[in-house]
Short mmCIF file of C-alpha atoms and ligand atoms in Angstrom, two decimals:
data_model
loop_
_atom_site.label_atom_id
_atom_site.label_comp_id
_atom_site.label_asym_id
_atom_site.label_seq_id
_atom_site.Cartn_x
_atom_site.Cartn_y
_atom_site.Cartn_z
CA MET K 68 0.00 0.00 0.00
CA LEU K 69 2.76 2.41 1.00
CA VAL K 70 4.65 1.56 -2.16
CA LEU K 71 1.53 2.28 -4.17
CA LEU K 72 1.03 5.61 -2.43
CA LEU K 73 4.66 6.57 -2.91
CA GLY K 74 4.43 5.55 -6.51
CA ALA K 75 1.31 7.62 -7.04
CA GLY K 76 3.02 10.54 -5.32
CA ALA K 77 6.02 10.24 -7.58
CA ILE K 78 3.81 10.18 -10.63
CA GLY K 79 1.94 13.18 -9.30
CA PHE K 80 5.18 15.02 -8.77
CA TRP K 81 6.34 14.10 -12.24
CA LYS K 82 3.07 15.33 -13.71
CA ILE K 83 2.55 18.45 -11.66
CA GLY K 84 5.63 19.15 -9.60
CA LEU K 85 8.15 19.46 -12.38
CA PRO K 86 8.46 22.75 -14.17
CA TRP K 87 6.50 22.91 -17.39
CA TRP K 88 9.55 22.75 -19.61
CA ARG K 89 10.32 19.30 -18.29
CA ALA K 90 6.80 18.01 -18.81
CA ARG K 91 6.78 14.67 -20.45
CA ALA K 92 7.03 14.76 -24.23
CA PRO K 93 5.10 12.28 -26.35
CA LYS K 94 6.85 8.96 -26.66
CA PRO K 95 9.42 8.89 -29.42
CA THR K 96 8.19 6.63 -32.13
CA GLY K 97 10.78 7.01 -34.82
CA GLU K 98 7.83 8.28 -36.74
CA LEU K 99 7.01 11.78 -37.86
CA GLN K 100 3.34 12.69 -37.63
CA ILE K 101 1.55 15.58 -39.27
CA HIS K 102 -2.10 16.05 -38.39
CA VAL K 103 -3.99 18.52 -40.54
CA LEU K 104 -6.84 19.14 -38.13
CA ASP K 105 -10.44 19.55 -39.12
CA VAL K 106 -11.30 23.02 -37.84
CA GLY K 107 -14.34 23.36 -40.09
CA PRO K 108 -17.08 23.87 -41.06
CA VAL K 109 -16.16 27.55 -40.96
CA GLU K 110 -12.79 27.98 -42.57
CA GLY K 111 -9.42 27.82 -40.87
CA ASP K 112 -6.05 26.14 -40.60
CA SER K 113 -4.49 24.18 -37.78
CA ILE K 114 -1.74 21.65 -38.24
CA LEU K 115 0.00 19.64 -35.56
CA ILE K 116 3.47 18.22 -36.16
CA ILE K 117 4.92 15.63 -33.79
CA ALA K 118 8.56 14.99 -34.54
CA PRO K 119 10.11 11.53 -34.11
CA GLY K 120 11.85 12.65 -30.92
CA GLY K 121 8.60 13.96 -29.45
CA LYS K 122 8.94 17.70 -30.12
CA SER K 123 5.70 19.28 -31.20
CA VAL K 124 4.77 22.19 -33.42
CA LEU K 125 1.36 23.71 -33.94
CA ILE K 126 0.93 25.75 -37.10
CA ASP K 127 -2.09 28.04 -36.64
CA ALA K 128 -5.02 27.40 -34.31
CA GLY K 129 -8.14 27.74 -36.43
CA ASP K 130 -10.83 30.32 -36.02
CA ALA K 131 -12.25 31.70 -32.77
CA GLY K 132 -13.94 28.92 -30.84
CA LYS K 133 -11.80 26.26 -32.50
CA GLY K 134 -9.26 26.22 -29.70
CA LYS K 135 -11.21 23.37 -28.14
CA VAL K 136 -10.87 21.24 -31.26
CA VAL K 137 -7.14 21.94 -31.26
CA LEU K 138 -6.76 21.21 -27.55
CA ASP K 139 -8.72 17.98 -27.95
CA ALA K 140 -6.34 16.94 -30.69
CA LEU K 141 -3.34 17.76 -28.49
CA LYS K 142 -4.84 15.57 -25.79
CA ARG K 143 -5.54 12.77 -28.25
CA TYR K 144 -1.93 12.80 -29.37
CA LYS K 145 -0.65 13.19 -25.81
CA VAL K 146 0.99 16.53 -26.40
CA GLU K 147 1.27 18.20 -23.00
CA ARG K 148 3.21 21.22 -24.13
CA LEU K 149 4.05 22.70 -27.47
CA ASP K 150 7.64 23.40 -28.34
CA TYR K 151 6.53 25.82 -31.04
CA PHE K 152 3.37 27.61 -32.01
CA ILE K 153 3.60 29.24 -35.41
CA ALA K 154 1.04 31.84 -36.43
CA THR K 155 1.43 32.01 -40.21
CA HIS K 156 -0.34 35.38 -40.48
CA PRO K 157 -2.69 37.38 -38.28
CA HIS K 158 -6.04 36.52 -39.83
CA PRO K 159 -8.83 35.23 -37.59
CA ASP K 160 -9.12 31.87 -39.37
CA HIS K 161 -5.50 31.19 -38.35
CA ILE K 162 -5.06 32.95 -35.00
CA GLY K 163 -8.70 33.18 -33.86
CA GLY K 164 -8.31 30.06 -31.69
CA ALA K 165 -4.77 30.92 -30.61
CA ASP K 166 -5.78 32.64 -27.38
CA GLU K 167 -7.73 29.55 -26.31
CA VAL K 168 -4.71 27.35 -27.01
CA LEU K 169 -2.13 29.70 -25.50
CA SER K 170 -4.08 30.08 -22.29
CA ALA K 171 -4.48 26.31 -21.87
CA ILE K 172 -1.07 24.90 -22.71
CA LYS K 173 2.53 25.93 -22.21
CA VAL K 174 4.41 26.88 -25.33
CA GLY K 175 8.17 27.15 -25.68
CA THR K 176 8.38 29.60 -28.57
CA VAL K 177 5.76 31.46 -30.55
CA ILE K 178 6.82 32.40 -34.05
CA ASP K 179 4.87 34.87 -36.17
CA ASN K 180 5.59 37.15 -39.10
CA GLY K 181 5.97 40.21 -36.89
CA VAL K 182 3.02 42.04 -38.41
CA ASP K 183 1.24 43.92 -35.63
CA LEU K 184 -2.48 44.29 -36.13
CA SER K 185 -3.33 45.53 -32.63
CA THR K 186 -6.19 47.94 -32.26
CA PRO K 187 -4.72 51.41 -32.74
CA LEU K 188 -4.79 53.58 -29.62
CA PRO K 189 -7.34 56.38 -29.80
CA GLU K 190 -5.72 59.63 -30.83
CA ALA K 191 -5.55 62.32 -28.17
CA LYS K 192 -7.87 65.20 -28.97
CA PRO K 193 -5.85 68.32 -29.67
CA GLY K 194 -6.65 71.63 -27.98
CA GLY K 195 -9.32 71.79 -25.31
CA LYS K 196 -9.02 73.37 -21.88
CA GLY K 197 -6.45 71.82 -19.64
CA SER K 198 -5.56 69.16 -22.14
CA LYS K 199 -1.90 69.65 -21.31
CA ALA K 200 -2.26 69.49 -17.58
CA LYS K 201 -4.46 66.46 -17.41
CA ALA K 202 -3.17 63.03 -18.17
CA ALA K 203 -4.72 61.42 -21.20
CA PRO K 204 -7.96 59.71 -20.29
CA PRO K 205 -7.84 55.96 -20.35
CA PRO K 206 -8.91 54.52 -23.68
CA PRO K 207 -12.55 53.50 -23.78
CA PRO K 208 -13.15 49.80 -23.24
CA PRO K 209 -13.28 47.91 -26.51
CA LYS K 210 -16.78 47.79 -27.89
CA LYS K 211 -18.49 44.48 -27.46
CA SER K 212 -19.79 43.48 -30.79
CA LYS K 213 -20.82 40.23 -32.35
CA VAL K 214 -18.64 41.01 -35.30
CA LYS K 215 -15.09 41.24 -34.09
CA THR K 216 -12.54 43.14 -36.09
CA VAL K 217 -9.26 41.71 -37.31
CA ASN K 218 -7.60 43.99 -34.73
CA GLY K 219 -9.74 42.55 -31.97
CA PHE K 220 -8.58 39.04 -32.81
CA PHE K 221 -4.99 40.18 -32.85
CA ASP K 222 -5.34 41.87 -29.45
CA GLU K 223 -6.57 38.61 -27.95
CA TYR K 224 -3.72 36.70 -29.52
CA ALA K 225 -1.15 39.23 -28.28
CA ALA K 226 -2.57 39.22 -24.75
CA ALA K 227 -2.63 35.42 -24.59
CA LEU K 228 0.94 35.26 -25.88
CA LYS K 229 2.10 37.64 -23.17
CA GLN K 230 0.28 35.72 -20.48
CA ASN K 231 1.59 32.36 -21.69
CA GLY K 232 5.19 33.36 -21.08
CA ALA K 233 6.37 31.80 -24.31
CA GLN K 234 9.38 33.21 -26.08
CA HIS K 235 8.36 35.27 -29.05
CA GLU K 236 10.25 35.55 -32.28
CA LYS K 237 9.77 36.80 -35.77
CA ALA K 238 10.10 34.25 -38.54
CA GLN K 239 13.45 34.58 -40.26
CA PRO K 240 13.73 33.06 -43.72
CA GLY K 241 16.49 30.48 -43.78
CA LYS K 242 16.24 29.73 -40.08
CA LYS K 243 16.08 26.04 -39.28
CA TYR K 244 14.44 24.53 -36.22
CA ASP K 245 15.77 21.18 -35.10
CA LEU K 246 12.72 19.21 -34.06
CA GLY K 247 14.82 16.29 -32.87
CA GLY K 248 14.98 12.74 -34.13
CA GLY K 249 16.28 14.05 -37.43
CA ALA K 250 13.36 16.28 -38.36
CA THR K 251 13.98 19.89 -39.36
CA LEU K 252 11.59 22.74 -39.96
CA THR K 253 12.88 25.53 -42.21
CA VAL K 254 11.38 28.98 -42.65
CA LEU K 255 11.11 29.82 -46.36
CA GLY K 256 9.11 33.01 -46.07
CA PRO K 257 8.01 35.72 -45.76
CA THR K 258 11.02 37.59 -47.09
CA GLU K 259 11.45 41.33 -46.76
CA PRO K 260 10.36 43.78 -47.91
CA PHE K 261 6.85 42.62 -47.10
CA PHE K 262 4.17 42.97 -49.72
CA THR K 263 2.08 46.11 -49.31
CA LYS K 264 -1.53 46.65 -50.26
CA ASP K 265 -0.73 48.68 -53.37
CA GLN K 266 1.66 46.00 -54.61
CA MET K 267 -0.99 43.36 -54.65
CA LYS K 268 -2.32 42.35 -58.00
CA ALA K 269 -6.07 42.08 -58.51
CA GLY K 270 -7.60 39.97 -55.82
CA GLY K 271 -4.53 39.79 -53.66
CA ASN K 272 -4.39 40.39 -49.96
CA GLU K 273 -1.11 41.54 -48.46
CA THR K 274 -1.61 39.92 -45.08
CA ASN K 275 -2.03 36.57 -46.79
CA ALA K 276 0.90 37.27 -49.11
CA ASN K 277 3.16 37.77 -46.08
CA SER K 278 2.27 34.38 -44.57
CA ILE K 279 4.97 32.26 -43.04
CA VAL K 280 5.91 29.49 -45.47
CA LEU K 281 7.64 26.42 -44.05
CA ARG K 282 9.42 23.31 -45.18
CA LEU K 283 9.61 20.15 -43.09
CA ASP K 284 12.29 17.53 -43.73
CA TYR K 285 12.68 14.15 -42.15
CA GLY K 286 15.06 11.75 -43.83
CA GLU K 287 13.85 11.37 -47.38
CA PHE K 288 10.43 12.81 -46.58
CA SER K 289 9.50 16.45 -47.06
CA MET K 290 6.46 18.65 -46.87
CA LEU K 291 5.65 22.28 -47.61
CA PHE K 292 3.28 24.42 -45.53
CA MET K 293 2.09 27.38 -47.54
CA GLY K 294 -0.07 29.27 -45.04
CA ASP K 295 -2.37 31.57 -47.01
CA ALA K 296 0.35 32.50 -49.48
CA GLU K 297 -0.62 34.26 -52.68
CA ALA K 298 0.60 33.72 -56.22
CA GLN K 299 2.99 36.63 -55.66
CA THR K 300 4.43 34.91 -52.59
CA GLU K 301 5.00 31.77 -54.63
CA GLU K 302 6.58 33.78 -57.42
CA ARG K 303 8.99 35.39 -54.98
CA THR K 304 9.86 32.01 -53.47
CA LEU K 305 10.53 30.62 -56.93
CA GLY K 306 12.97 33.45 -57.54
CA LYS K 307 15.12 32.36 -54.61
CA ASP K 308 17.50 29.46 -54.69
CA LEU K 309 15.38 27.21 -52.52
CA ASN K 310 14.63 23.54 -52.47
CA LEU K 311 10.89 23.51 -53.05
CA LYS K 312 10.51 19.91 -54.14
CA ALA K 313 8.40 18.07 -51.62
CA ASN K 314 6.42 14.86 -51.31
CA VAL K 315 3.46 16.57 -49.74
CA ILE K 316 2.16 20.12 -49.79
CA LYS K 317 -0.37 21.91 -47.59
CA ILE K 318 -1.94 23.97 -50.33
CA ALA K 319 -1.94 27.75 -49.92
CA HIS K 320 -4.99 29.69 -48.80
CA HIS K 321 -7.50 26.84 -48.56
CA GLY K 322 -7.24 26.20 -52.28
CA SER K 323 -7.93 29.79 -53.35
CA LYS K 324 -7.66 30.67 -57.02
CA TYR K 325 -5.17 33.37 -56.04
CA ALA K 326 -2.45 30.84 -55.29
CA THR K 327 -1.04 27.43 -56.27
CA THR K 328 0.20 28.51 -59.66
CA ASP K 329 1.32 26.10 -62.35
CA ASN K 330 4.89 27.29 -62.01
CA PHE K 331 4.92 26.61 -58.32
CA ILE K 332 3.46 23.13 -58.69
CA LYS K 333 6.06 22.38 -61.34
CA ARG K 334 8.84 23.21 -58.91
CA ALA K 335 7.31 21.52 -55.88
CA GLN K 336 6.23 18.38 -57.76
CA PRO K 337 4.04 17.24 -54.88
CA GLU K 338 2.76 13.69 -54.91
CA ALA K 339 0.05 14.58 -52.45
CA ALA K 340 -1.78 17.86 -51.85
CA ILE K 341 -3.70 18.61 -48.66
CA ILE K 342 -6.36 21.30 -48.68
CA SER K 343 -7.52 22.59 -45.32
CA ASP K 344 -10.87 24.21 -45.98
CA GLY K 345 -14.31 24.55 -44.52
CA ALA K 346 -17.51 23.23 -46.06
CA TRP K 347 -19.27 26.47 -45.15
CA ASN K 348 -16.84 28.82 -46.80
CA ARG K 349 -18.32 31.32 -49.24
CA TYR K 350 -15.15 32.05 -51.14
CA GLY K 351 -15.15 29.16 -53.54
CA HIS K 352 -12.42 27.23 -51.70
CA PRO K 353 -11.09 25.09 -53.17
CA ALA K 354 -11.21 26.67 -56.60
CA GLN K 355 -11.81 24.37 -59.52
CA VAL K 356 -8.85 25.83 -61.37
CA VAL K 357 -6.51 24.84 -58.52
CA LEU K 358 -7.93 21.31 -58.37
CA ASP K 359 -7.49 20.98 -62.12
CA ARG K 360 -3.85 22.04 -61.85
CA LEU K 361 -3.21 19.49 -59.10
CA LYS K 362 -4.93 16.78 -61.10
CA ALA K 363 -2.85 17.62 -64.15
CA ALA K 364 0.25 17.33 -61.95
CA ASN K 365 -0.88 13.85 -60.88
CA ALA K 366 -1.05 14.78 -57.22
CA LYS K 367 -3.24 12.80 -54.86
CA LEU K 368 -5.78 15.09 -53.22
CA TYR K 369 -6.99 15.28 -49.62
CA ARG K 370 -9.53 17.76 -48.26
CA THR K 371 -10.47 18.39 -44.66
CA ASP K 372 -13.96 19.60 -45.64
CA LEU K 373 -14.80 16.23 -47.17
CA GLN K 374 -12.53 13.84 -45.26
CA GLY K 375 -12.01 15.45 -41.87
CA GLU K 376 -8.62 15.32 -40.22
CA VAL K 377 -5.80 14.26 -42.53
CA THR K 378 -2.82 12.47 -40.97
CA ILE K 379 0.51 11.99 -42.68
CA THR K 380 3.11 9.70 -41.11
CA SER K 381 6.63 8.91 -42.21
CA LYS K 382 9.65 7.05 -40.88
CA GLY K 383 11.86 9.19 -43.08
CA LYS K 384 12.72 6.20 -45.24
CA LEU K 385 10.91 3.43 -47.03
CA ASP K 386 8.83 1.38 -44.64
CA SER K 387 7.01 -1.60 -46.14
CA GLY K 388 7.69 -0.02 -49.52
CA LYS K 389 6.23 3.36 -48.56
CA LEU K 390 8.01 6.57 -47.69
CA TYR K 391 4.90 7.98 -46.06
CA ASP K 392 1.31 7.14 -45.41
CA ILE K 393 -1.77 9.36 -45.47
CA LYS K 394 -4.97 8.57 -43.60
CA THR K 395 -8.19 10.53 -43.34
CA ALA K 396 -10.76 10.58 -40.56
CA ARG K 397 -13.53 9.63 -42.96
CA GLU K 398 -14.21 8.75 -46.54
CA ALA K 399 -15.31 11.52 -48.86
CA LYS K 400 -18.96 11.34 -49.82
CA GLU K 401 -18.55 13.91 -52.56
CA ASP K 402 -16.19 14.24 -55.48
CA LEU K 403 -12.83 15.40 -54.15
CA TRP K 404 -12.02 16.96 -57.51
CA ALA K 405 -15.10 19.19 -57.60
CA GLY K 406 -14.39 22.74 -56.49
CA ARG K 407 -16.78 25.04 -54.72
CA GLU K 408 -18.61 27.95 -56.27
CA ALA K 409 -17.65 31.36 -54.90
CA GLN K 410 -20.38 33.54 -53.45
CA LYS K 411 -17.89 36.14 -52.35
CA ASP K 412 -14.46 37.12 -53.52
CA ASP K 413 -11.68 36.12 -51.15
CA SER K 414 -9.86 39.36 -51.75
CA SER K 415 -9.27 42.38 -49.59
CA ARG K 416 -11.46 44.57 -51.77
CA SER K 417 -14.65 42.81 -50.85
CA GLY K 418 -13.72 42.41 -47.21
CA PHE K 419 -12.47 38.85 -47.21
CA ILE K 420 -13.53 38.43 -43.63
CA ALA K 421 -17.17 39.10 -43.18
CA TYR K 422 -17.64 37.76 -39.72
CA GLY K 423 -21.10 36.97 -38.69
CA ASP K 424 -22.15 36.05 -42.19
CA PHE K 425 -21.55 32.38 -41.77
CA GLY K 426 -24.70 30.39 -41.67
CA PRO K 427 -25.81 27.12 -43.09
CA PRO K 428 -23.59 25.73 -45.79
CA PRO K 429 -23.99 26.98 -49.31
CA LYS K 430 -25.91 24.63 -51.53
CA ALA K 431 -23.73 21.96 -53.04
CA LYS K 432 -22.68 22.43 -56.59
CA ALA K 433 -25.04 20.58 -58.90
CA LYS K 434 -23.61 17.27 -60.03
CA LYS K 435 -22.84 17.00 -63.69
ZN1 ZN T 28 -6.93 31.41 -44.13
#
């Protein structure tokens, strides 16, 4: 009995008593896992990487309210702390759930693109009696509204990051993160100078264009993570002397027509393409033109809107004749190669984020 009690105490100490940075990592498996989480039906991205040595990386955290889905996944895969959280760009469908995640789990380092979208401080009113003598009045409390602004989402992310105590760094192209067990994550973008609004071609959005783009390598296996990159981002990447060839690619911007150009696919030569998208999106994600390009390139296609969570595993070398394996949570009931019809343009001009306008899913495209 005493032994049992002591044992339980020791386990308790191990679980709770040790500082967070020594919390138990998931068991090394010699296997790299990438889980493209299903944060639908409203659109978003969230991808969990568990390296062979147990280090974990979360790329984006889905939209507001999706933190629970992400945390559930972390629990499922026995991730008790994240070594890295990477916010590819400060749009709500990528950082909306970040505050929920950051306030629930310890994170070693948070990496973002350094773009600050905090709510601007109200400007002090010039003139007025005694305006010099009196200290500036405290800013009014943020308005509670059903429709949150992009700034509001960023404020929550920034506050949660501060409270988490994680280290914070700006993504530096070329920087490599050793994930242990032989897996390496390399930052490919965004490169400076960042794209500005007036530089964007028709339909482009500069926040998307400045997304963090990553490359993951493990032995012979490789994968690209495109964030919400735009065609211009891809073009810029192609102009650099970078290894872009990869077995698997997380397609840019939920399969938007503004990315995944022919030239980029030709360089990447992906065998498998993963599209993280939501069945309720109104932006025509994934675009038929993108699906057609992937089909022409002979890539296998996976979609979170039709198949749920997509899991890629690799031992970094051939294992039973396979370099990697891809599994989905469910079988697609609809044609994977059929794109969605756009009801809205996913560009900045039309207000790509129209929060509060998500309702029941758009009617399915009529079958030919
Ligand atoms: Zn997005």
